[in-house]
Amino acid sequence: MERIGKLPKLYLAVVFIILYAPIFYLIFYSFNSGGGMTNFESFTWEHYAAVFEDKRLIVIVLNTIIIALLSALVSTAIGVMGALAIYFMRNQGMKNAVLSLNNILMVSPDVIIGASFLILFTMIGVKLGFASVLISHIAFSIPIVVIMVLPKLSEMNPTLIDAALDLGATRKDVMTRVILPFIQPGIFAGFFLALTYSLDDFAVTFFVTGNGFSTLSVEIYSMARTGISLTINALSGIIFVVTVALVLGYYALNRKMKAPLTGVKK
Amino acid sequence: MNLMGRSPMKNNRLRSIYTVPYTVWILLFVLAPIALIVYYSFFDLTGNFTLANYRNFFTSVYLTLTISSFWYAFLITFFSLLIAYPTAYFLTKTKHKQLWLLLIIIPSWINLLLKTYAFIGLMGLYGPLNAFLEVIGIGKQQILFTDFSFVFVSVYIFIPFMILPIFNALDKLNPALIDAARDLGANGWTTFKRVIWPLTLNGVKSGVQVVFIPALSLFMITRLIAGNKVITLGTAIEQQFLVTQNWGMGSTIAVFLILFMFIIMLFTTGKERGATGNGKNRKAS
């Protein structure tokens, strides 16, 4: 393999700086005792204190986390079932059709998802608020779980199932002792992505949330529309640290979980 | 003999247990919403059946809007590709490429709103960008609330999503092919044009797909960064649904957006979807 030259290195460095600059810029000014994001006066923790003193904001953060965890759990359960259903389908045409349907929500713009869900909820009478947001998040996270689990299923050697059945395992055993452990990394990845989809979503939530309920993204949007507030900066500092920890933790766990499974594959 | 082969009765019951929730999801959250959008597009504000929304869509206002939305989406996709392709290419050449890829992906996990908000400060009249312009002698400019800032911030948001599928395609490329091209006398450019580009085209297509479709429907960035200078299809839908409360017209625009989406997917869906396997692929708005 050829070595990487000076110019490519410089190019990569510039891309990295541009990608990270806005984030560090936000975090830098979160320590500014002045009011804005221009003149750095002196170092302070006051904006971080403000985040933790703001009861409303804390409630919104908790709402966001609860919605993310619940929606990730439910969508993972339904998504795994969906992946199994697709995997055991014998009709190839049917399989492809279902897969295309599965991918529709993955590619549809959020505005479409938000608007159509708004119509749906209004029609069937779901009150806009916690329930509508939770249901939407479950709905748009299901396809990614299916996508993450399906490759694991097709990686699985079908003779494993036959072997288990021949050795006297019941169908329930086959499911809980053979299939589920094998596809566990896929399930885990699906859960994690569902979690981040939910945490990151703005547009869909914006459409289906009523007046009384708000998630972090929607709240940041309305705060940002009124101008600069260093509380948002402090919040982004916290979010950055949590996100990086989550991503690194995920990759570490992923690596750890993949290792023992390689022995079974072939 | 497989799982299907034995005791079909019990098997069917088990299968239906896990087929039902997923089928319900498809019916209720994939098919019904599209049907509802189409249905609503035929009604006016007072709830009467009408084709007026469609007639409206073909008036100059909405046609200009659609064309400008496409133009901006094209610009955003083009610049994302222009920056992302070399980045992905050089990344595959680095020593610890997976680590570097992870580092380049991390910003895409940070909440989209926060990144956009950062640009309100960065591009503000007294922000660092303007300070820089002043130092090099250009002087203060109104950067925020222009179409430049809109395209810039959107490209910034989308670059990681473009890098990922291209990186995967490049990573799968057999290096022996490049050596072969070189041995057969092709220079760097010919190797790229005739070997590397065609073999990574599927990655580029997935990248274009995950950028172009969301770029058509952005509305958060237009509102926060472009003021009201840029109106995309997404902004128009949001406006109709949440501000004017004209769900009929909003649905009509949405119908066209869905149509455009399917057309774009037809052109950009390769045989292999490399984009989904390696991290986050969330569209932005």
XYZ file of C-alpha atoms in Angstrom:
551
model
C 0.000 0.000 0.000
C 1.309 3.390 -0.909
C 2.115 5.842 1.832
C -0.048 8.869 2.282
C 1.595 12.063 1.046
C 1.832 15.512 2.576
C -0.973 17.111 0.608
C -3.568 14.423 1.405
C -2.596 14.714 5.063
C -3.153 18.451 4.958
C -6.498 17.931 3.230
C -7.654 15.482 5.890
C -6.484 17.833 8.617
C -8.517 20.697 7.141
C -11.640 18.519 6.891
C -11.180 17.425 10.497
C -10.761 20.981 11.706
C -13.844 22.149 9.848
C -15.913 19.258 11.182
C -14.905 19.805 14.781
C -14.529 23.588 14.859
C -18.213 24.470 15.351
C -18.553 21.966 18.183
C -15.485 23.175 20.038
C -16.488 26.738 19.360
C -19.774 26.099 21.153
C -18.097 24.401 24.071
C -15.404 27.080 24.351
C -17.954 29.856 24.791
C -19.958 27.818 27.269
C -17.280 28.884 29.758
C -17.593 32.557 28.879
C -18.771 34.816 31.656
C -19.792 37.392 29.040
C -23.208 37.073 27.472
C -22.477 36.039 23.909
C -20.376 33.925 21.604
C -17.968 36.706 20.612
C -15.902 38.222 23.413
C -14.418 35.780 25.838
C -14.320 37.623 29.141
C -13.380 35.135 31.811
C -13.819 31.520 32.723
C -16.999 30.501 34.499
C -19.132 27.451 35.284
C -22.258 29.560 35.709
C -23.917 28.417 32.479
C -23.501 24.814 33.505
C -25.008 25.672 36.862
C -27.864 27.352 35.001
C -28.574 24.125 33.099
C -28.909 22.165 36.321
C -30.992 24.842 38.026
C -33.454 25.122 35.167
C -36.211 22.736 36.297
C -38.059 22.967 33.000
C -34.928 22.069 31.065
C -34.214 19.117 33.356
C -37.736 17.826 32.782
C -37.232 18.142 29.032
C -33.924 16.274 29.217
C -35.593 13.513 31.232
C -38.474 13.365 28.743
C -35.987 13.030 25.899
C -34.142 10.195 27.625
C -37.327 8.357 28.589
C -38.689 8.626 25.048
C -35.362 7.426 23.628
C -35.068 4.415 25.937
C -38.697 3.344 25.611
C -38.825 3.802 21.855
C -35.515 1.975 21.394
C -36.723 -0.949 23.519
C -40.077 -1.333 21.780
C -38.731 -0.764 18.286
C -35.952 -3.284 18.889
C -38.515 -5.891 19.963
C -40.766 -5.274 16.955
C -37.797 -4.922 14.612
C -36.309 -8.256 15.668
C -39.683 -9.904 15.118
C -39.887 -8.247 11.725
C -36.418 -9.442 10.763
C -37.364 -13.000 11.791
C -40.584 -12.758 9.804
C -38.680 -11.614 6.719
C -35.968 -14.226 7.216
C -38.433 -17.112 7.348
C -40.412 -15.921 4.329
C -40.100 -18.468 1.580
C -41.463 -16.395 -1.280
C -38.568 -14.317 -2.633
C -40.826 -11.758 -4.325
C -42.769 -11.231 -1.130
C -39.502 -10.874 0.756
C -38.265 -8.141 -1.557
C -41.591 -6.327 -1.413
C -41.567 -6.302 2.388
C -37.949 -5.138 2.387
C -38.831 -2.227 0.112
C -41.712 -1.296 2.404
C -39.333 -1.525 5.330
C -36.961 0.938 3.684
C -39.591 3.543 2.846
C -39.418 5.168 6.267
C -35.620 5.077 6.137
C -35.461 7.234 3.044
C -38.556 9.364 3.433
C -37.730 12.893 4.462
C -38.583 13.663 8.067
C -41.050 16.311 6.996
C -43.121 13.684 5.209
C -42.987 11.322 8.178
C -43.910 14.143 10.531
C -46.752 15.500 8.427
C -48.270 12.107 7.653
C -48.049 10.970 11.276
C -49.702 14.221 12.326
C -52.634 13.428 10.033
C -52.711 9.841 11.287
C -52.756 10.789 14.961
C -55.397 13.423 14.434
C -57.555 10.937 12.549
C -57.371 8.082 15.030
C -57.552 10.468 17.959
C -54.182 10.108 19.635
C -53.591 13.151 21.776
C -50.517 15.079 20.674
C -47.852 14.932 23.342
C -45.911 12.176 25.044
C -47.867 9.327 23.419
C -47.719 10.654 19.880
C -43.998 11.411 20.134
C -43.248 7.983 21.606
C -45.284 6.149 18.956
C -43.622 8.103 16.139
C -40.165 7.387 17.477
C -40.968 3.686 17.742
C -42.343 3.734 14.201
C -39.368 5.386 12.535
C -36.802 3.320 14.457
C -38.194 -0.106 13.520
C -36.701 -0.271 9.988
C -33.128 0.365 11.138
C -33.412 -2.473 13.663
C -34.602 -4.788 10.879
C -31.701 -3.668 8.695
C -29.191 -4.331 11.461
C -30.594 -7.751 12.430
C -31.248 -9.255 8.972
C -27.583 -9.617 7.902
C -26.854 -11.433 11.155
C -29.709 -13.829 10.438
C -28.520 -14.587 6.948
C -25.009 -15.051 8.290
C -26.334 -17.796 10.533
C -25.854 -21.291 9.240
C -29.344 -22.852 8.934
C -27.955 -26.235 9.902
C -27.508 -24.826 13.403
C -31.296 -24.806 13.721
C -31.593 -28.324 12.313
C -28.888 -29.544 14.650
C -30.638 -28.048 17.653
C -33.962 -29.587 16.592
C -32.341 -32.967 16.005
C -30.833 -32.807 19.444
C -34.304 -32.405 20.883
C -34.606 -28.683 21.363
C -38.097 -27.218 21.310
C -38.859 -24.301 19.043
C -38.672 -21.983 21.998
C -35.224 -23.357 22.810
C -34.134 -22.849 19.231
C -35.234 -19.246 19.454
C -33.779 -18.379 22.840
C -30.692 -20.587 22.828
C -29.618 -20.568 19.177
C -31.098 -17.765 17.083
C -31.247 -14.904 19.568
C -27.716 -15.391 20.932
C -26.388 -15.566 17.390
C -28.028 -12.357 16.227
C -27.336 -10.551 19.498
C -24.739 -8.149 18.051
C -27.270 -7.101 15.399
C -29.941 -6.591 18.032
C -27.534 -4.547 20.073
C -26.533 -2.388 17.109
C -30.196 -1.888 16.216
C -31.045 -0.837 19.752
C -28.179 1.603 19.818
C -29.095 3.172 16.494
C -32.748 3.388 17.513
C -31.598 5.205 20.635
C -29.615 7.758 18.652
C -32.376 8.185 16.067
C -34.718 9.105 18.845
C -32.252 11.390 20.639
C -31.377 13.141 17.399
C -34.799 13.558 15.929
C -36.104 17.027 15.497
C -38.438 17.274 12.512
C -40.824 14.410 13.247
C -41.109 15.389 16.901
C -41.658 18.991 15.901
C -44.714 17.961 13.882
C -46.349 15.563 16.325
C -45.601 17.220 19.640
C -48.377 19.245 21.123
C -48.090 22.383 23.199
C -47.280 20.917 26.565
C -44.610 18.414 25.584
C -41.115 19.070 24.305
C -37.918 17.172 23.659
C -34.420 18.559 23.739
C -34.126 19.104 19.973
C -37.419 20.982 19.798
C -36.454 23.030 22.833
C -33.049 23.935 21.374
C -34.813 24.961 18.180
C -37.135 27.349 19.932
C -34.305 28.694 22.088
C -32.092 29.196 19.018
C -34.865 31.014 17.179
C -34.909 33.664 19.859
C -31.143 34.159 19.610
C -28.001 33.150 21.409
C -28.169 31.824 24.951
C -25.076 30.390 26.566
C -27.231 27.848 28.395
C -27.466 26.061 25.032
C -23.673 26.135 24.845
C -23.341 24.563 28.255
C -25.917 21.995 27.258
C -23.948 21.174 24.126
C -20.811 20.717 26.203
C -22.603 18.122 28.289
C -24.168 16.483 25.242
C -20.809 16.312 23.476
C -19.154 14.506 26.365
C -22.088 12.095 26.724
C -22.199 11.429 22.966
C -18.487 10.720 22.671
C -18.654 8.429 25.705
C -21.654 6.613 24.188
C -20.027 6.167 20.781
C -16.741 4.949 22.216
C -18.557 2.672 24.638
C -20.622 1.293 21.798
C -17.584 0.540 19.669
C -15.749 -1.056 22.580
C -18.756 -3.199 23.472
C -19.315 -4.084 19.849
C -15.774 -5.314 19.514
C -16.070 -7.311 22.711
C -19.337 -8.903 21.703
C -18.195 -9.848 18.243
C -15.196 -11.763 19.511
C -16.763 -14.821 21.162
C -19.226 -15.249 18.321
C -16.646 -15.721 15.606
C -16.037 -19.192 16.939
C -19.575 -20.285 16.029
C -19.763 -18.819 12.553
C -18.062 -21.519 10.551
C -35.240 -30.095 6.417
C -35.581 -26.751 8.049
C -37.633 -24.945 10.603
C -40.638 -24.883 8.277
C -40.527 -28.592 7.705
C -41.729 -29.762 11.074
C -45.115 -29.591 12.747
C -46.564 -26.844 10.575
C -49.423 -26.140 12.984
C -47.236 -25.044 15.836
C -44.866 -23.363 13.492
C -47.594 -21.224 12.028
C -48.696 -20.067 15.415
C -45.173 -19.140 16.379
C -44.654 -17.367 13.106
C -47.787 -15.328 13.469
C -46.680 -14.186 16.899
C -43.735 -12.358 15.431
C -45.302 -11.516 12.105
C -48.284 -9.663 13.539
C -46.606 -6.654 15.220
C -44.397 -6.029 12.223
C -47.269 -6.323 9.756
C -49.342 -3.954 11.856
C -46.433 -1.515 11.783
C -46.206 -1.696 7.978
C -49.939 -1.159 7.561
C -50.292 1.607 10.124
C -47.045 3.529 9.806
C -45.833 2.885 6.271
C -48.867 2.407 4.058
C -51.556 4.340 5.922
C -49.544 7.583 6.212
C -48.821 7.651 2.473
C -52.460 6.900 1.714
C -53.559 9.657 4.092
C -51.232 12.183 2.473
C -52.639 11.347 -0.961
C -56.194 11.464 0.394
C -55.742 14.837 2.093
C -54.214 16.349 -1.025
C -57.681 16.307 -2.595
C -59.308 18.491 0.048
C -59.360 22.236 0.529
C -59.353 24.212 3.769
C -63.063 23.743 4.377
C -62.975 20.003 3.724
C -64.475 19.900 0.242
C -63.174 17.571 -2.427
C -61.135 19.567 -4.912
C -58.358 19.401 -7.469
C -57.425 23.001 -6.756
C -54.364 22.034 -4.738
C -52.893 20.318 -7.750
C -53.835 23.244 -9.971
C -52.101 25.496 -7.431
C -49.005 23.391 -7.432
C -48.563 23.993 -11.140
C -48.759 27.754 -10.755
C -45.568 29.733 -11.020
C -45.104 30.136 -7.257
C -44.828 26.455 -6.484
C -42.976 25.594 -9.660
C -40.305 28.188 -8.903
C -40.161 26.855 -5.383
C -39.676 23.294 -6.616
C -36.995 24.299 -9.082
C -35.082 26.372 -6.549
C -35.390 23.578 -4.003
C -33.905 21.158 -6.532
C -31.161 23.630 -7.368
C -30.153 24.002 -3.726
C -30.313 20.243 -3.168
C -28.106 19.807 -6.223
C -25.576 22.352 -4.946
C -25.524 20.768 -1.506
C -25.068 17.274 -2.924
C -22.420 18.421 -5.384
C -20.257 20.171 -2.813
C -20.687 17.353 -0.293
C -19.486 14.886 -2.908
C -16.635 17.150 -3.953
C -15.337 17.305 -0.402
C -16.299 13.817 0.734
C -14.798 11.747 -2.084
C -11.149 12.819 -1.580
C -11.642 12.624 2.178
C -12.898 9.064 1.940
C -10.124 8.191 -0.503
C -7.355 9.556 1.705
C -8.948 7.970 4.759
C -8.609 4.505 3.235
C -4.919 5.235 2.808
C -4.266 6.094 6.455
C -2.719 3.639 8.847
C -5.532 3.307 11.377
C -8.362 3.920 8.938
C -11.192 2.583 11.115
C -10.163 4.867 13.957
C -9.944 7.875 11.642
C -13.301 7.021 10.144
C -14.797 6.864 13.624
C -13.308 10.272 14.403
C -14.804 11.747 11.265
C -18.194 10.216 12.032
C -18.383 11.448 15.642
C -19.509 14.991 14.709
C -22.477 13.456 12.903
C -23.667 11.978 16.197
C -23.803 15.375 17.856
C -27.305 16.749 17.876
C -28.043 18.428 14.586
C -29.675 21.426 16.206
C -26.581 22.175 18.249
C -24.332 22.155 15.200
C -26.686 24.461 13.360
C -26.891 26.715 16.381
C -23.084 26.940 16.453
C -23.170 28.512 13.006
C -25.505 31.255 14.202
C -22.627 32.353 16.395
C -19.817 31.561 13.956
C -21.396 33.438 11.076
C -22.860 36.270 13.106
C -21.983 39.878 12.388
C -19.467 39.878 15.257
C -18.542 36.222 14.962
C -15.103 34.768 14.221
C -15.774 34.383 10.516
C -16.441 38.067 10.125
C -13.472 38.908 12.336
C -11.350 36.850 9.966
C -12.791 38.614 6.916
C -11.973 41.931 8.515
C -8.384 40.906 9.190
C -7.756 39.889 5.598
C -9.241 43.179 4.462
C -12.572 42.178 2.989
C -14.503 43.688 5.833
C -17.695 42.700 7.567
C -20.230 40.849 5.486
C -23.750 39.730 6.136
C -23.099 35.963 6.054
C -25.998 34.685 8.089
C -29.399 34.689 6.395
C -27.983 34.311 2.892
C -28.194 31.378 0.528
C -24.432 30.938 0.884
C -24.746 30.240 4.598
C -27.595 27.839 3.920
C -25.579 25.779 1.429
C -22.468 25.919 3.609
C -24.152 24.702 6.779
C -26.065 22.003 4.906
C -22.874 20.716 3.286
C -21.244 20.720 6.715
C -24.108 18.647 8.121
C -24.154 16.168 5.234
C -20.422 15.540 4.649
C -20.129 12.606 7.097
C -23.181 10.934 5.541
C -21.527 11.205 2.134
C -18.127 10.007 3.356
C -19.451 6.811 4.927
C -20.792 4.925 1.863
C -17.923 6.113 -0.328
C -15.402 4.979 2.267
C -17.059 1.561 2.414
C -16.985 1.226 -1.370
C -13.334 2.286 -1.565
C -12.431 0.009 1.287
C -13.880 -3.001 -0.537
C -11.986 -2.167 -3.716
C -9.358 -4.784 -4.438
C -5.977 -2.957 -4.507
C -4.689 -5.513 -7.018
C -6.976 -3.900 -9.613
C -5.234 -0.563 -9.177
C -1.828 -2.222 -9.399
C -2.970 -4.011 -12.527
C -4.100 -0.744 -14.103
C -0.762 0.839 -13.255
C 1.188 -2.130 -14.597
C -0.762 -1.940 -17.814
C 0.383 1.633 -18.242
C -2.540 3.704 -17.006
C -1.598 6.968 -15.316
C -3.170 8.162 -12.072
C -6.081 9.965 -13.699
C -6.958 7.117 -16.067
C -6.800 4.642 -13.200
C -9.193 6.812 -11.265
C -11.548 7.406 -14.188
C -11.623 3.887 -15.556
C -11.127 1.720 -12.461
C -11.670 3.442 -9.112
C -14.646 5.665 -9.964
C -16.746 3.010 -11.748
C -16.100 0.498 -8.981
C -17.104 2.930 -6.248
C -20.076 4.347 -8.122
C -22.522 2.433 -5.940
C -21.091 4.070 -2.855
C -21.418 7.466 -4.503
C -25.009 6.685 -5.422
C -25.931 5.753 -1.853
C -24.218 8.913 -0.700
C -26.157 11.031 -3.173
C -29.354 9.357 -2.041
C -28.794 10.064 1.649
C -27.936 13.677 0.897
C -30.174 14.745 -1.965
C -33.526 13.600 -0.585
C -33.090 15.206 2.847
C -31.628 18.310 1.196
C -34.891 18.756 -0.715
C -36.834 18.748 2.494
C -34.677 20.703 4.917
C -36.644 23.148 6.953
C -34.857 23.608 10.235
C -31.639 24.896 8.663
C -33.537 27.183 6.301
C -35.374 28.742 9.223
C -32.383 29.149 11.525
C -29.593 29.907 9.058
C -31.179 31.240 5.902
C -33.828 33.387 7.528
C -36.549 33.356 4.951
C -34.176 33.709 2.005
C -34.407 30.071 1.010
C -37.653 28.153 0.771
C -37.379 24.440 0.120
C -40.136 21.890 -0.405
C -39.689 20.968 3.250
C -40.142 24.544 4.419
C -43.274 24.836 2.307
C -44.765 21.671 3.782
C -43.965 22.750 7.324
C -45.453 26.169 6.607
C -48.687 24.691 5.232
C -49.101 22.147 8.013
C -48.063 24.061 11.104
C -48.489 27.739 10.269
C -51.258 28.174 7.691
C -52.919 24.925 8.781
C -53.720 24.177 5.151
C -53.190 20.430 5.308
C -54.582 19.920 1.813
C -51.984 22.078 0.113
C -49.272 20.739 2.418
C -50.237 17.199 1.472
C -50.145 18.061 -2.217
C -46.564 19.315 -1.925
C -45.791 16.208 0.113
C -47.223 13.988 -2.649
C -44.797 15.553 -5.102
C -41.921 15.245 -2.654
C -42.721 11.538 -2.286
C -42.797 11.192 -6.081
C -39.423 12.916 -6.391
C -38.114 10.652 -3.666
C -39.098 7.516 -5.579
C -37.600 8.855 -8.801
C -34.320 9.675 -7.060
C -34.286 6.258 -5.437
C -34.731 4.612 -8.843
C -31.636 6.384 -10.095
C -29.482 5.969 -7.032
C -30.215 2.502 -5.722
C -27.262 0.303 -6.576
C -27.244 -3.449 -6.269
C -25.395 -3.208 -3.024
C -26.329 -0.915 -0.192
C -23.063 -0.185 1.481
C -24.276 2.739 3.511
C -26.265 1.072 6.211
C -23.767 -1.238 7.773
C -21.303 1.066 9.344
C -22.945 3.507 11.644
C -25.466 6.215 11.569
C -27.311 7.080 8.476
C -29.917 9.423 9.695
C -31.281 12.039 7.407
C -31.147 15.528 8.697
C -33.754 18.190 8.598
